[in-house]
Coordinates of C-alpha atoms in Angstrom, one line a residue:
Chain A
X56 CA 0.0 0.0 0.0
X57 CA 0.8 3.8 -0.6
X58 CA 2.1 5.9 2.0
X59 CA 3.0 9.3 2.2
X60 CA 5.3 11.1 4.9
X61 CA 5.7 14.5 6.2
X62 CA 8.7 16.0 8.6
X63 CA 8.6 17.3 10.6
X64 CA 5.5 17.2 12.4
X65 CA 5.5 20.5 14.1
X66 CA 8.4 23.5 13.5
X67 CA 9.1 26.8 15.1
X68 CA 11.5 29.5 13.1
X69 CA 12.2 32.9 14.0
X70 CA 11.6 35.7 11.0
X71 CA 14.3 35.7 8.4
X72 CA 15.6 31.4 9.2
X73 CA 15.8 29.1 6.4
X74 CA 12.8 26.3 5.8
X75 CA 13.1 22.6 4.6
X76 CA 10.3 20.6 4.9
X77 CA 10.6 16.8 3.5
X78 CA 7.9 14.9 2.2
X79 CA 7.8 11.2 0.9
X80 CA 5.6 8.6 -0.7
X81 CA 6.2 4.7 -0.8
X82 CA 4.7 2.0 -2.1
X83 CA 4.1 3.9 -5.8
X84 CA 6.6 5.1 -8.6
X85 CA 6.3 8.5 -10.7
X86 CA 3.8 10.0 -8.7
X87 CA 2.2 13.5 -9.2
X88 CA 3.1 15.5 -6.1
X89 CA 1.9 18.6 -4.6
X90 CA 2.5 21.0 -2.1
X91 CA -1.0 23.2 0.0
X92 CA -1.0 25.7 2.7
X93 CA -3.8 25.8 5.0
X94 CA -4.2 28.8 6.8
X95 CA -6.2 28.6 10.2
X96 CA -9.8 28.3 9.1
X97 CA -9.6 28.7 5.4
X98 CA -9.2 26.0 2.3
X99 CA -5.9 24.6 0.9
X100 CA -4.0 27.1 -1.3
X101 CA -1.8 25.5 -3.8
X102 CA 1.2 26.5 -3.9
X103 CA 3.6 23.8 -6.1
X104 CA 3.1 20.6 -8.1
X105 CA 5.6 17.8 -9.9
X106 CA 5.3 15.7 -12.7
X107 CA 8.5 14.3 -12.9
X108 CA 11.9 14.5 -10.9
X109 CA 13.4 18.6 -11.6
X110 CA 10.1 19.7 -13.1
X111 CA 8.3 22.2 -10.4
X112 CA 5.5 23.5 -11.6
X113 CA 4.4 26.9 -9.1
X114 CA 0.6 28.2 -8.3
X115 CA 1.5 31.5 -7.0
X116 CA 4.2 34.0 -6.1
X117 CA 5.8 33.6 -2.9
X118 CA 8.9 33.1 -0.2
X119 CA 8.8 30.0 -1.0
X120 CA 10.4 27.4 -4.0
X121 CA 10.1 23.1 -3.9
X122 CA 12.4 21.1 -5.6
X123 CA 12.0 17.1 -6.7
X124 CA 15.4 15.6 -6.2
X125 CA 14.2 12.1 -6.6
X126 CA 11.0 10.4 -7.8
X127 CA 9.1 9.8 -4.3
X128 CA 10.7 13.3 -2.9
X129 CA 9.3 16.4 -2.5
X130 CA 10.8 19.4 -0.7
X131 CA 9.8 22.9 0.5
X132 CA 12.0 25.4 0.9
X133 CA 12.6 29.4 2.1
X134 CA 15.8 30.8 2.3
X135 CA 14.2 33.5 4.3
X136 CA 10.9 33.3 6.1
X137 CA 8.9 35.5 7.0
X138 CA 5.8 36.1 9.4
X139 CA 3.3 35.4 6.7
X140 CA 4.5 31.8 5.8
X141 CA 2.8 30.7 8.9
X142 CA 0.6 27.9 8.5
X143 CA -0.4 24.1 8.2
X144 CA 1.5 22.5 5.0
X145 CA 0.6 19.7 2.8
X146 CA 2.1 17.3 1.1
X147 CA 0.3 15.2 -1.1
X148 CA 0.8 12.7 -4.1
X149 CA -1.6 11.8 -6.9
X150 CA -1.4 9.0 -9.6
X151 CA 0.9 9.8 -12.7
X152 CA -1.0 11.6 -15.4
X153 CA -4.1 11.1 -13.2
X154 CA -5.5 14.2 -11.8
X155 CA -8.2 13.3 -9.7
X156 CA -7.9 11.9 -6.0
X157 CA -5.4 13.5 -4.3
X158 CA -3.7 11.5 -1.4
X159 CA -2.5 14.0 1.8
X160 CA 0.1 13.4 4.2
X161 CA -0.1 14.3 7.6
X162 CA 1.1 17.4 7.4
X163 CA 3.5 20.1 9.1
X164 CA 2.4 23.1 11.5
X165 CA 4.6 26.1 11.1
X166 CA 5.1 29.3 13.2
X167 CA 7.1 31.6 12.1
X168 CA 7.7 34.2 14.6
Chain B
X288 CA -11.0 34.1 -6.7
X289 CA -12.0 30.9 -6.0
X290 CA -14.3 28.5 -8.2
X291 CA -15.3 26.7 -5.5
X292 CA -17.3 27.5 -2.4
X293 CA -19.2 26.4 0.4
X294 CA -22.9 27.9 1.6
X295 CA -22.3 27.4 5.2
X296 CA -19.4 27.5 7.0
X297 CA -20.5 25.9 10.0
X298 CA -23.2 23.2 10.5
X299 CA -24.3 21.6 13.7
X300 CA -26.5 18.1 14.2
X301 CA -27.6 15.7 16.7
X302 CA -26.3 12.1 16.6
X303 CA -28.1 10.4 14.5
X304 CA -29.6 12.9 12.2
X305 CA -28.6 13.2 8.2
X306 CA -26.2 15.9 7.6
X307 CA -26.1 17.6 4.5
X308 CA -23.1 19.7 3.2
X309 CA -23.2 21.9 0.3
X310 CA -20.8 23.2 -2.2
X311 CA -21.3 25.8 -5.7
X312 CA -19.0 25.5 -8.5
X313 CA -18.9 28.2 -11.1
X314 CA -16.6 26.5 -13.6
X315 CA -19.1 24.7 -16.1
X316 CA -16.6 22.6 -18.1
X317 CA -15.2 21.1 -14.5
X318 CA -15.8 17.0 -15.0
X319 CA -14.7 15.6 -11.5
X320 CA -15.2 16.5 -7.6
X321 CA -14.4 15.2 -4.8
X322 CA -15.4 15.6 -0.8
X323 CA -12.4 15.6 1.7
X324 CA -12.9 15.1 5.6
X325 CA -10.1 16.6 7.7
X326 CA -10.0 16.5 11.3
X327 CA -8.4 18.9 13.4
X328 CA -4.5 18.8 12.9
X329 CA -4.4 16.2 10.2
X330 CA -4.0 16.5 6.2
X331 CA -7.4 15.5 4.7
X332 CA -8.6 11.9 3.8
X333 CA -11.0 11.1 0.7
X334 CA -14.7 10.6 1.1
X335 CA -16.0 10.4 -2.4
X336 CA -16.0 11.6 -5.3
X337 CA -18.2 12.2 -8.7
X338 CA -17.8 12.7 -12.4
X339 CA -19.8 15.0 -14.3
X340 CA -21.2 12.3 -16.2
X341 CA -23.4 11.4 -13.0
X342 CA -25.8 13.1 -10.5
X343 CA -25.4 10.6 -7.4
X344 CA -23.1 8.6 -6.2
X345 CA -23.1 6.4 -2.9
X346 CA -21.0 5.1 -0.4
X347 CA -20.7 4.0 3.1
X348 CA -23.0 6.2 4.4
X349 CA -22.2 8.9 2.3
X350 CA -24.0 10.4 -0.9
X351 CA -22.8 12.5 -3.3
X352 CA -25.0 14.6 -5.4
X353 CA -24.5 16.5 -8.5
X354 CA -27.0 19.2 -9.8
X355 CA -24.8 20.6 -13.2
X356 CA -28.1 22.9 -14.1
X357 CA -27.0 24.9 -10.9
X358 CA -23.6 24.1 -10.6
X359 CA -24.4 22.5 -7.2
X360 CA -22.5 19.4 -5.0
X361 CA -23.8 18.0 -1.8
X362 CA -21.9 15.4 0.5
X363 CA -25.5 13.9 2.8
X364 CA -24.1 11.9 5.5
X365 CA -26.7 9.6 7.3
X366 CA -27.0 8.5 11.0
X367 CA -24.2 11.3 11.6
X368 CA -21.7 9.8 14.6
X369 CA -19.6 12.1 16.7
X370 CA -16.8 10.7 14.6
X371 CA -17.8 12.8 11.6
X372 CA -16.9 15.6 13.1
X373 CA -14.6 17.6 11.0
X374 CA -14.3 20.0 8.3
X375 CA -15.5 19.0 5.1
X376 CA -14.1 20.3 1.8
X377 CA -15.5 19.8 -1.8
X378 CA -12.9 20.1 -4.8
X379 CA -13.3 21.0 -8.6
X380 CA -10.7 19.6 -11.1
X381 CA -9.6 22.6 -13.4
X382 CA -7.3 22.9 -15.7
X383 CA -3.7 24.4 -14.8
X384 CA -2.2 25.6 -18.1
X385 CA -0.8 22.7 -21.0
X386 CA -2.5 19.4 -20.0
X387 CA -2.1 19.5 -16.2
X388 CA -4.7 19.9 -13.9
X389 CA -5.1 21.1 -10.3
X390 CA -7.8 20.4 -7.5
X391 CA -9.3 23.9 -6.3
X392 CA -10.8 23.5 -2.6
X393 CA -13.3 25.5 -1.4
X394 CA -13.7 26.9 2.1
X395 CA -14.8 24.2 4.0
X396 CA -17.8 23.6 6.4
X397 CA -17.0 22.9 10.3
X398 CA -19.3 20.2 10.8
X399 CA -20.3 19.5 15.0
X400 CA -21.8 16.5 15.8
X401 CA -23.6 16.7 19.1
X402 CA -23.9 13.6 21.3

């Protein structure tokens, strides 16, 4: 069976730290992947998705950029982070060329303060 | 803006009573949904989902309905348990430039379950 994997679970940066955030999937090969923020109370925002290993594909401007370095990894990144990249963040994984049901991990909490 | 979006944020029931979640989509040409459940602190987990090619779907006690004259989804949940309590999201398949697409969430509905 498919899994996916989020790390870590809960983070706390100051304003202006780097962000890595690691997500993987088992159990499938060449997966769609994607990466949402949640806000407190709202709907998932996307903010990146992956076809293939290099090829990022982003939803909207931000602090923030992903890469693919492998097939079943998918990483968030900030070089600088600031109080507004606050939030719950998703990872989640789809089958290749399939864009229907979306499969989420358990996500990462992050406070930036 | 969004495509997709919820009537009521917030819904309340009594154990045991059918709950019934709502969802507009404006996007015509959108052929799939889906409903997500997501509990407090976790990513979401699938419910069900529909194509545009049909008006209801079932599950375990879950129904999906599809009204395309109105652009209209509902997720009816019967003999609600304290268990479905959560926020519930409905999602439109778009397209995202070339042939990708992308699922657009709506809002989400809180959804209480009273004992």
């Amino acid at each position: 069976s498919q899994t996916i994997h989020q790390w870590p679970a809960t983070l706390v940066q100051p304003v202006g730290s780097p962000l890595s955030l690691e997500c993987t999937v088992e159990g499938t090969s060449n997966p769609n992947l994607y990466w949402y923020r949640q806000a407190a109370g709202r709907g998932l925002q996307l903010l990146f998705y992956s076809v293939g290993i290099g090829q990022i594909s982003s939803e909207v401007p931000q602090n923030l950029s992903a890469s693919r370095p492998q097939d079943r990894q998918f990483i968030l990144s900030s070089k600088k982070l600031l109080l507004s990249d606050s939030g719950f963040y998703l990872c989640a994984w789809s089958v290749r060329d399939s864009y229907n049901e979306q499969f989420f991990g358990p996500g990462t909490r992050l406070t930036v303060l | 803006g969004e495509n997709v979006g919820l009537h009521l944020p917030t819904l309340s029931v009594q154990e045991g009573d059918n709950s019934i979640i709502n969802c507009a989509y404006s996007n015509s040409a959108s052929d799939y949904f889906i409903w997500y459940k997501q509990e407090s602190g976790k990513g979401p987990q699938f419910i069900i989902d529909i194509r545009s090619n049909m008006d209801k779907r079932q599950g375990q006690r879950v129904t999906v309905l599809l009204n395309k004259t109105v652009k209209h989804l509902s997720l009816q949940i019967a003999a609600t348990q304290p268990g479905d309590s959560a926020v519930y999201f409905c999602a439109e398949k778009m397209r995202s430039g070339g042939s990708n697409y992308k699922l657009t969430f709506g809002k989400g509905t809180l959804l209480t379950v009273n004992p």
